[in-house]
PDB file of N, CA and C in Angstrom:
ATOM      1  N   UNK V   1     109.923 160.165 104.127  1.00 61.00           N
ATOM      2  CA  UNK V   1     109.150 158.950 104.079  1.00 61.00           C
ATOM      3  C   UNK V   1     109.447 158.241 102.761  1.00 61.00           C
ATOM      4  N   UNK V   2     109.523 156.935 102.813  1.00 64.00           N
ATOM      5  CA  UNK V   2     109.854 156.155 101.632  1.00 64.00           C
ATOM      6  C   UNK V   2     108.670 156.124 100.671  1.00 64.00           C
ATOM      7  N   UNK V   3     108.966 156.240  99.401  1.00 66.00           N
ATOM      8  CA  UNK V   3     107.951 156.194  98.360  1.00 66.00           C
ATOM      9  C   UNK V   3     107.997 154.832  97.670  1.00 66.00           C
ATOM     10  N   UNK V   4     106.839 154.270  97.300  1.00 65.00           N
ATOM     11  CA  UNK V   4     106.850 152.983  96.603  1.00 65.00           C
ATOM     12  C   UNK V   4     107.470 153.127  95.218  1.00 65.00           C
ATOM     13  N   UNK V   5     108.142 152.077  94.792  1.00 65.00           N
ATOM     14  CA  UNK V   5     108.751 152.076  93.475  1.00 65.00           C
ATOM     15  C   UNK V   5     107.706 151.708  92.439  1.00 65.00           C
ATOM     16  N   UNK V   6     107.609 152.516  91.399  1.00 65.00           N
ATOM     17  CA  UNK V   6     106.682 152.239  90.305  1.00 65.00           C
ATOM     18  C   UNK V   6     107.490 152.042  89.035  1.00 65.00           C
ATOM     19  N   UNK V   7     107.665 150.797  88.613  1.00 60.00           N
ATOM     20  CA  UNK V   7     108.438 150.590  87.391  1.00 60.00           C
ATOM     21  C   UNK V   7     107.670 151.142  86.183  1.00 60.00           C
ATOM     22  N   UNK V   8     108.417 151.585  85.184  1.00 64.00           N
ATOM     23  CA  UNK V   8     107.765 152.128  83.996  1.00 64.00           C
ATOM     24  C   UNK V   8     107.041 151.043  83.228  1.00 64.00           C
ATOM     25  N   UNK V   9     107.558 149.816  83.272  1.00 61.00           N
ATOM     26  CA  UNK V   9     106.908 148.682  82.628  1.00 61.00           C
ATOM     27  C   UNK V   9     106.657 147.617  83.685  1.00 61.00           C
ATOM     28  N   UNK V  10     105.387 147.342  83.998  1.00 61.00           N
ATOM     29  CA  UNK V  10     105.128 146.307  85.012  1.00 61.00           C
ATOM     30  C   UNK V  10     105.632 144.943  84.545  1.00 61.00           C
ATOM     31  N   UNK V  11     106.077 144.170  85.501  1.00 63.00           N
ATOM     32  CA  UNK V  11     106.610 142.851  85.185  1.00 63.00           C
ATOM     33  C   UNK V  11     105.475 141.916  84.771  1.00 63.00           C
ATOM     34  N   UNK V  12     105.681 141.198  83.695  1.00 67.00           N
ATOM     35  CA  UNK V  12     104.705 140.226  83.235  1.00 67.00           C
ATOM     36  C   UNK V  12     105.396 138.900  82.997  1.00 67.00           C
ATOM     37  N   UNK V  13     104.699 137.837  83.377  1.00 61.00           N
ATOM     38  CA  UNK V  13     105.233 136.493  83.166  1.00 61.00           C
ATOM     39  C   UNK V  13     104.525 135.903  81.962  1.00 61.00           C
ATOM     40  N   UNK V  14     105.225 135.828  80.847  1.00 66.00           N
ATOM     41  CA  UNK V  14     104.628 135.303  79.625  1.00 66.00           C
ATOM     42  C   UNK V  14     105.051 133.872  79.348  1.00 66.00           C
ATOM     43  N   UNK V  15     105.542 133.182  80.350  1.00 65.00           N
ATOM     44  CA  UNK V  15     105.981 131.805  80.150  1.00 65.00           C
ATOM     45  C   UNK V  15     104.755 130.893  79.988  1.00 65.00           C
ATOM     46  N   UNK V  16     104.934 129.714  79.408  1.00 66.00           N
ATOM     47  CA  UNK V  16     103.803 128.794  79.219  1.00 66.00           C
ATOM     48  C   UNK V  16     103.164 128.332  80.520  1.00 66.00           C
ATOM     49  N   UNK V  17     103.892 128.379  81.636  1.00 64.00           N
ATOM     50  CA  UNK V  17     103.362 127.912  82.924  1.00 64.00           C
ATOM     51  C   UNK V  17     102.935 129.070  83.811  1.00 64.00           C
ATOM     52  N   UNK V  18     102.634 130.212  83.241  1.00 61.00           N
ATOM     53  CA  UNK V  18     102.353 131.411  84.033  1.00 61.00           C
ATOM     54  C   UNK V  18     101.163 131.234  84.975  1.00 61.00           C
ATOM     55  N   UNK V  19     100.046 130.708  84.518  1.00 68.00           N
ATOM     56  CA  UNK V  19      98.864 130.604  85.362  1.00 68.00           C
ATOM     57  C   UNK V  19      98.645 129.235  85.956  1.00 68.00           C
ATOM     58  N   UNK V  20      99.563 128.321  85.761  1.00 75.00           N
ATOM     59  CA  UNK V  20      99.351 126.946  86.191  1.00 75.00           C
ATOM     60  C   UNK V  20      99.615 126.732  87.666  1.00 75.00           C
ATOM     61  N   UNK V  21     100.447 127.550  88.277  1.00 78.00           N
ATOM     62  CA  UNK V  21     100.826 127.316  89.669  1.00 78.00           C
ATOM     63  C   UNK V  21      99.617 127.388  90.593  1.00 78.00           C
ATOM     64  N   UNK V  22      98.778 128.408  90.438  1.00 82.00           N
ATOM     65  CA  UNK V  22      97.628 128.538  91.319  1.00 82.00           C
ATOM     66  C   UNK V  22      96.620 127.422  91.091  1.00 82.00           C
ATOM     67  N   UNK V  23      96.430 127.020  89.835  1.00 86.00           N
ATOM     68  CA  UNK V  23      95.473 125.940  89.585  1.00 86.00           C
ATOM     69  C   UNK V  23      96.002 124.603  90.103  1.00 86.00           C
ATOM     70  N   UNK V  24      97.306 124.391  90.024  1.00 89.00           N
ATOM     71  CA  UNK V  24      97.890 123.156  90.559  1.00 89.00           C
ATOM     72  C   UNK V  24      97.746 123.131  92.077  1.00 89.00           C
ATOM     73  N   UNK V  25      97.985 124.252  92.737  1.00 91.00           N
ATOM     74  CA  UNK V  25      97.825 124.311  94.194  1.00 91.00           C
ATOM     75  C   UNK V  25      96.371 124.106  94.596  1.00 91.00           C
ATOM     76  N   UNK V  26      95.454 124.690  93.840  1.00 93.00           N
ATOM     77  CA  UNK V  26      94.032 124.510  94.125  1.00 93.00           C
ATOM     78  C   UNK V  26      93.631 123.050  93.953  1.00 93.00           C
ATOM     79  N   UNK V  27      94.095 122.430  92.882  1.00 94.00           N
ATOM     80  CA  UNK V  27      93.790 121.023  92.640  1.00 94.00           C
ATOM     81  C   UNK V  27      94.382 120.134  93.740  1.00 94.00           C
ATOM     82  N   UNK V  28      95.623 120.405  94.143  1.00 94.00           N
ATOM     83  CA  UNK V  28      96.260 119.613  95.206  1.00 94.00           C
ATOM     84  C   UNK V  28      95.506 119.772  96.524  1.00 94.00           C
ATOM     85  N   UNK V  29      95.079 120.984  96.832  1.00 95.00           N
ATOM     86  CA  UNK V  29      94.302 121.207  98.052  1.00 95.00           C
ATOM     87  C   UNK V  29      92.977 120.468  98.030  1.00 95.00           C
ATOM     88  N   UNK V  30      92.326 120.452  96.863  1.00 96.00           N
ATOM     89  CA  UNK V  30      91.053 119.739  96.731  1.00 96.00           C
ATOM     90  C   UNK V  30      91.261 118.237  96.889  1.00 96.00           C
ATOM     91  N   UNK V  31      92.346 117.713  96.341  1.00 97.00           N
ATOM     92  CA  UNK V  31      92.631 116.278  96.467  1.00 97.00           C
ATOM     93  C   UNK V  31      92.912 115.916  97.922  1.00 97.00           C
ATOM     94  N   UNK V  32      93.719 116.715  98.600  1.00 97.00           N
ATOM     95  CA  UNK V  32      94.036 116.440 100.003  1.00 97.00           C
ATOM     96  C   UNK V  32      92.783 116.544 100.871  1.00 97.00           C
ATOM     97  N   UNK V  33      91.958 117.554 100.614  1.00 97.00           N
ATOM     98  CA  UNK V  33      90.707 117.684 101.356  1.00 97.00           C
ATOM     99  C   UNK V  33      89.775 116.511 101.114  1.00 97.00           C
ATOM    100  N   UNK V  34      89.697 116.071  99.862  1.00 97.00           N
ATOM    101  CA  UNK V  34      88.862 114.921  99.545  1.00 97.00           C
ATOM    102  C   UNK V  34      89.352 113.650 100.215  1.00 97.00           C
ATOM    103  N   UNK V  35      90.665 113.473 100.256  1.00 97.00           N
ATOM    104  CA  UNK V  35      91.222 112.300 100.944  1.00 97.00           C
ATOM    105  C   UNK V  35      90.941 112.352 102.445  1.00 97.00           C
ATOM    106  N   UNK V  36      91.014 113.533 103.031  1.00 95.00           N
ATOM    107  CA  UNK V  36      90.735 113.665 104.462  1.00 95.00           C
ATOM    108  C   UNK V  36      89.276 113.330 104.765  1.00 95.00           C
ATOM    109  N   UNK V  37      88.363 113.822 103.938  1.00 95.00           N
ATOM    110  CA  UNK V  37      86.941 113.523 104.144  1.00 95.00           C
ATOM    111  C   UNK V  37      86.672 112.036 103.915  1.00 95.00           C
ATOM    112  N   UNK V  38      87.270 111.454 102.887  1.00 96.00           N
ATOM    113  CA  UNK V  38      87.088 110.028 102.617  1.00 96.00           C
ATOM    114  C   UNK V  38      87.629 109.182 103.769  1.00 96.00           C
ATOM    115  N   UNK V  39      88.789 109.563 104.284  1.00 92.00           N
ATOM    116  CA  UNK V  39      89.353 108.832 105.422  1.00 92.00           C
ATOM    117  C   UNK V  39      88.481 108.939 106.662  1.00 92.00           C
ATOM    118  N   UNK V  40      87.938 110.134 106.906  1.00 86.00           N
ATOM    119  CA  UNK V  40      87.057 110.314 108.065  1.00 86.00           C
ATOM    120  C   UNK V  40      85.796 109.473 107.920  1.00 86.00           C
ATOM    121  N   UNK V  41      85.225 109.451 106.727  1.00 90.00           N
ATOM    122  CA  UNK V  41      84.028 108.627 106.509  1.00 90.00           C
ATOM    123  C   UNK V  41      84.335 107.141 106.640  1.00 90.00           C
ATOM    124  N   UNK V  42      85.503 106.723 106.150  1.00 89.00           N
ATOM    125  CA  UNK V  42      85.882 105.317 106.276  1.00 89.00           C
ATOM    126  C   UNK V  42      86.017 104.922 107.740  1.00 89.00           C
ATOM    127  N   UNK V  43      86.658 105.776 108.545  1.00 82.00           N
ATOM    128  CA  UNK V  43      86.773 105.491 109.978  1.00 82.00           C
ATOM    129  C   UNK V  43      85.406 105.458 110.649  1.00 82.00           C
ATOM    130  N   UNK V  44      84.546 106.382 110.257  1.00 83.00           N
ATOM    131  CA  UNK V  44      83.213 106.457 110.843  1.00 83.00           C
ATOM    132  C   UNK V  44      82.443 105.162 110.571  1.00 83.00           C
ATOM    133  N   UNK V  45      82.457 104.698 109.320  1.00 87.00           N
ATOM    134  CA  UNK V  45      81.710 103.491 108.987  1.00 87.00           C
ATOM    135  C   UNK V  45      82.356 102.245 109.576  1.00 87.00           C
ATOM    136  N   UNK V  46      83.667 102.261 109.737  1.00 85.00           N
ATOM    137  CA  UNK V  46      84.340 101.076 110.279  1.00 85.00           C
ATOM    138  C   UNK V  46      84.131 100.951 111.784  1.00 85.00           C
ATOM    139  N   UNK V  47      84.328 102.044 112.513  1.00 83.00           N
ATOM    140  CA  UNK V  47      84.283 101.994 113.976  1.00 83.00           C
ATOM    141  C   UNK V  47      82.948 102.405 114.571  1.00 83.00           C
ATOM    142  N   UNK V  48      82.105 103.051 113.815  1.00 85.00           N
ATOM    143  CA  UNK V  48      80.822 103.509 114.347  1.00 85.00           C
ATOM    144  C   UNK V  48      80.937 104.914 114.925  1.00 85.00           C
ATOM    145  N   UNK V  49      79.796 105.512 115.153  1.00 85.00           N
ATOM    146  CA  UNK V  49      79.736 106.901 115.596  1.00 85.00           C
ATOM    147  C   UNK V  49      80.375 107.096 116.967  1.00 85.00           C
ATOM    148  N   UNK V  50      80.083 106.228 117.908  1.00 87.00           N
ATOM    149  CA  UNK V  50      80.597 106.379 119.270  1.00 87.00           C
ATOM    150  C   UNK V  50      82.128 106.360 119.287  1.00 87.00           C
ATOM    151  N   UNK V  51      82.715 105.375 118.659  1.00 84.00           N
ATOM    152  CA  UNK V  51      84.172 105.251 118.649  1.00 84.00           C
ATOM    153  C   UNK V  51      84.807 106.395 117.862  1.00 84.00           C
ATOM    154  N   UNK V  52      84.164 106.807 116.789  1.00 79.00           N
ATOM    155  CA  UNK V  52      84.703 107.898 115.967  1.00 79.00           C
ATOM    156  C   UNK V  52      84.832 109.169 116.805  1.00 79.00           C
ATOM    157  N   UNK V  53      83.781 109.537 117.514  1.00 84.00           N
ATOM    158  CA  UNK V  53      83.836 110.756 118.317  1.00 84.00           C
ATOM    159  C   UNK V  53      84.759 110.594 119.527  1.00 84.00           C
ATOM    160  N   UNK V  54      84.877 109.391 120.062  1.00 88.00           N
ATOM    161  CA  UNK V  54      85.815 109.159 121.160  1.00 88.00           C
ATOM    162  C   UNK V  54      87.260 109.354 120.692  1.00 88.00           C
ATOM    163  N   UNK V  55      87.569 108.904 119.471  1.00 83.00           N
ATOM    164  CA  UNK V  55      88.920 109.088 118.944  1.00 83.00           C
ATOM    165  C   UNK V  55      89.215 110.567 118.702  1.00 83.00           C
ATOM    166  N   UNK V  56      88.247 111.303 118.202  1.00 85.00           N
ATOM    167  CA  UNK V  56      88.442 112.742 117.986  1.00 85.00           C
ATOM    168  C   UNK V  56      88.627 113.446 119.322  1.00 85.00           C
ATOM    169  N   UNK V  57      87.811 113.089 120.311  1.00 91.00           N
ATOM    170  CA  UNK V  57      87.926 113.712 121.635  1.00 91.00           C
ATOM    171  C   UNK V  57      89.287 113.410 122.261  1.00 91.00           C
ATOM    172  N   UNK V  58      89.771 112.176 122.135  1.00 93.00           N
ATOM    173  CA  UNK V  58      91.085 111.823 122.660  1.00 93.00           C
ATOM    174  C   UNK V  58      92.198 112.581 121.953  1.00 93.00           C
ATOM    175  N   UNK V  59      92.043 112.771 120.651  1.00 91.00           N
ATOM    176  CA  UNK V  59      93.035 113.548 119.899  1.00 91.00           C
ATOM    177  C   UNK V  59      93.097 114.988 120.358  1.00 91.00           C
ATOM    178  N   UNK V  60      91.930 115.607 120.551  1.00 92.00           N
ATOM    179  CA  UNK V  60      91.916 116.989 121.042  1.00 92.00           C
ATOM    180  C   UNK V  60      92.481 117.066 122.464  1.00 92.00           C
ATOM    181  N   UNK V  61      92.187 116.086 123.289  1.00 94.00           N
ATOM    182  CA  UNK V  61      92.709 116.082 124.655  1.00 94.00           C
ATOM    183  C   UNK V  61      94.237 115.952 124.641  1.00 94.00           C
ATOM    184  N   UNK V  62      94.777 115.199 123.697  1.00 93.00           N
ATOM    185  CA  UNK V  62      96.232 115.037 123.628  1.00 93.00           C
ATOM    186  C   UNK V  62      96.894 116.320 123.154  1.00 93.00           C
ATOM    187  N   UNK V  63      96.200 117.091 122.335  1.00 89.00           N
ATOM    188  CA  UNK V  63      96.783 118.339 121.799  1.00 89.00           C
ATOM    189  C   UNK V  63      96.732 119.483 122.805  1.00 89.00           C
ATOM    190  N   UNK V  64      95.695 119.509 123.626  1.00 81.00           N
ATOM    191  CA  UNK V  64      95.512 120.674 124.512  1.00 81.00           C
ATOM    192  C   UNK V  64      95.701 120.272 125.930  1.00 81.00           C
TER     193      UNK V  64
END
């Protein structure tokens, strides 16, 4: 059976950008989520509740 490799010295990233990747991805996800919610609210206020739900229902019907 194969044994896991255990290096004598674990790899460490000491570069200046070591911890920035996860925070940048988190920030980008929050921005995209915020834009999606803002867009949904804008459509809701522009077209009204009835039309908003009709568009969502039509979208789901087109997908499935």
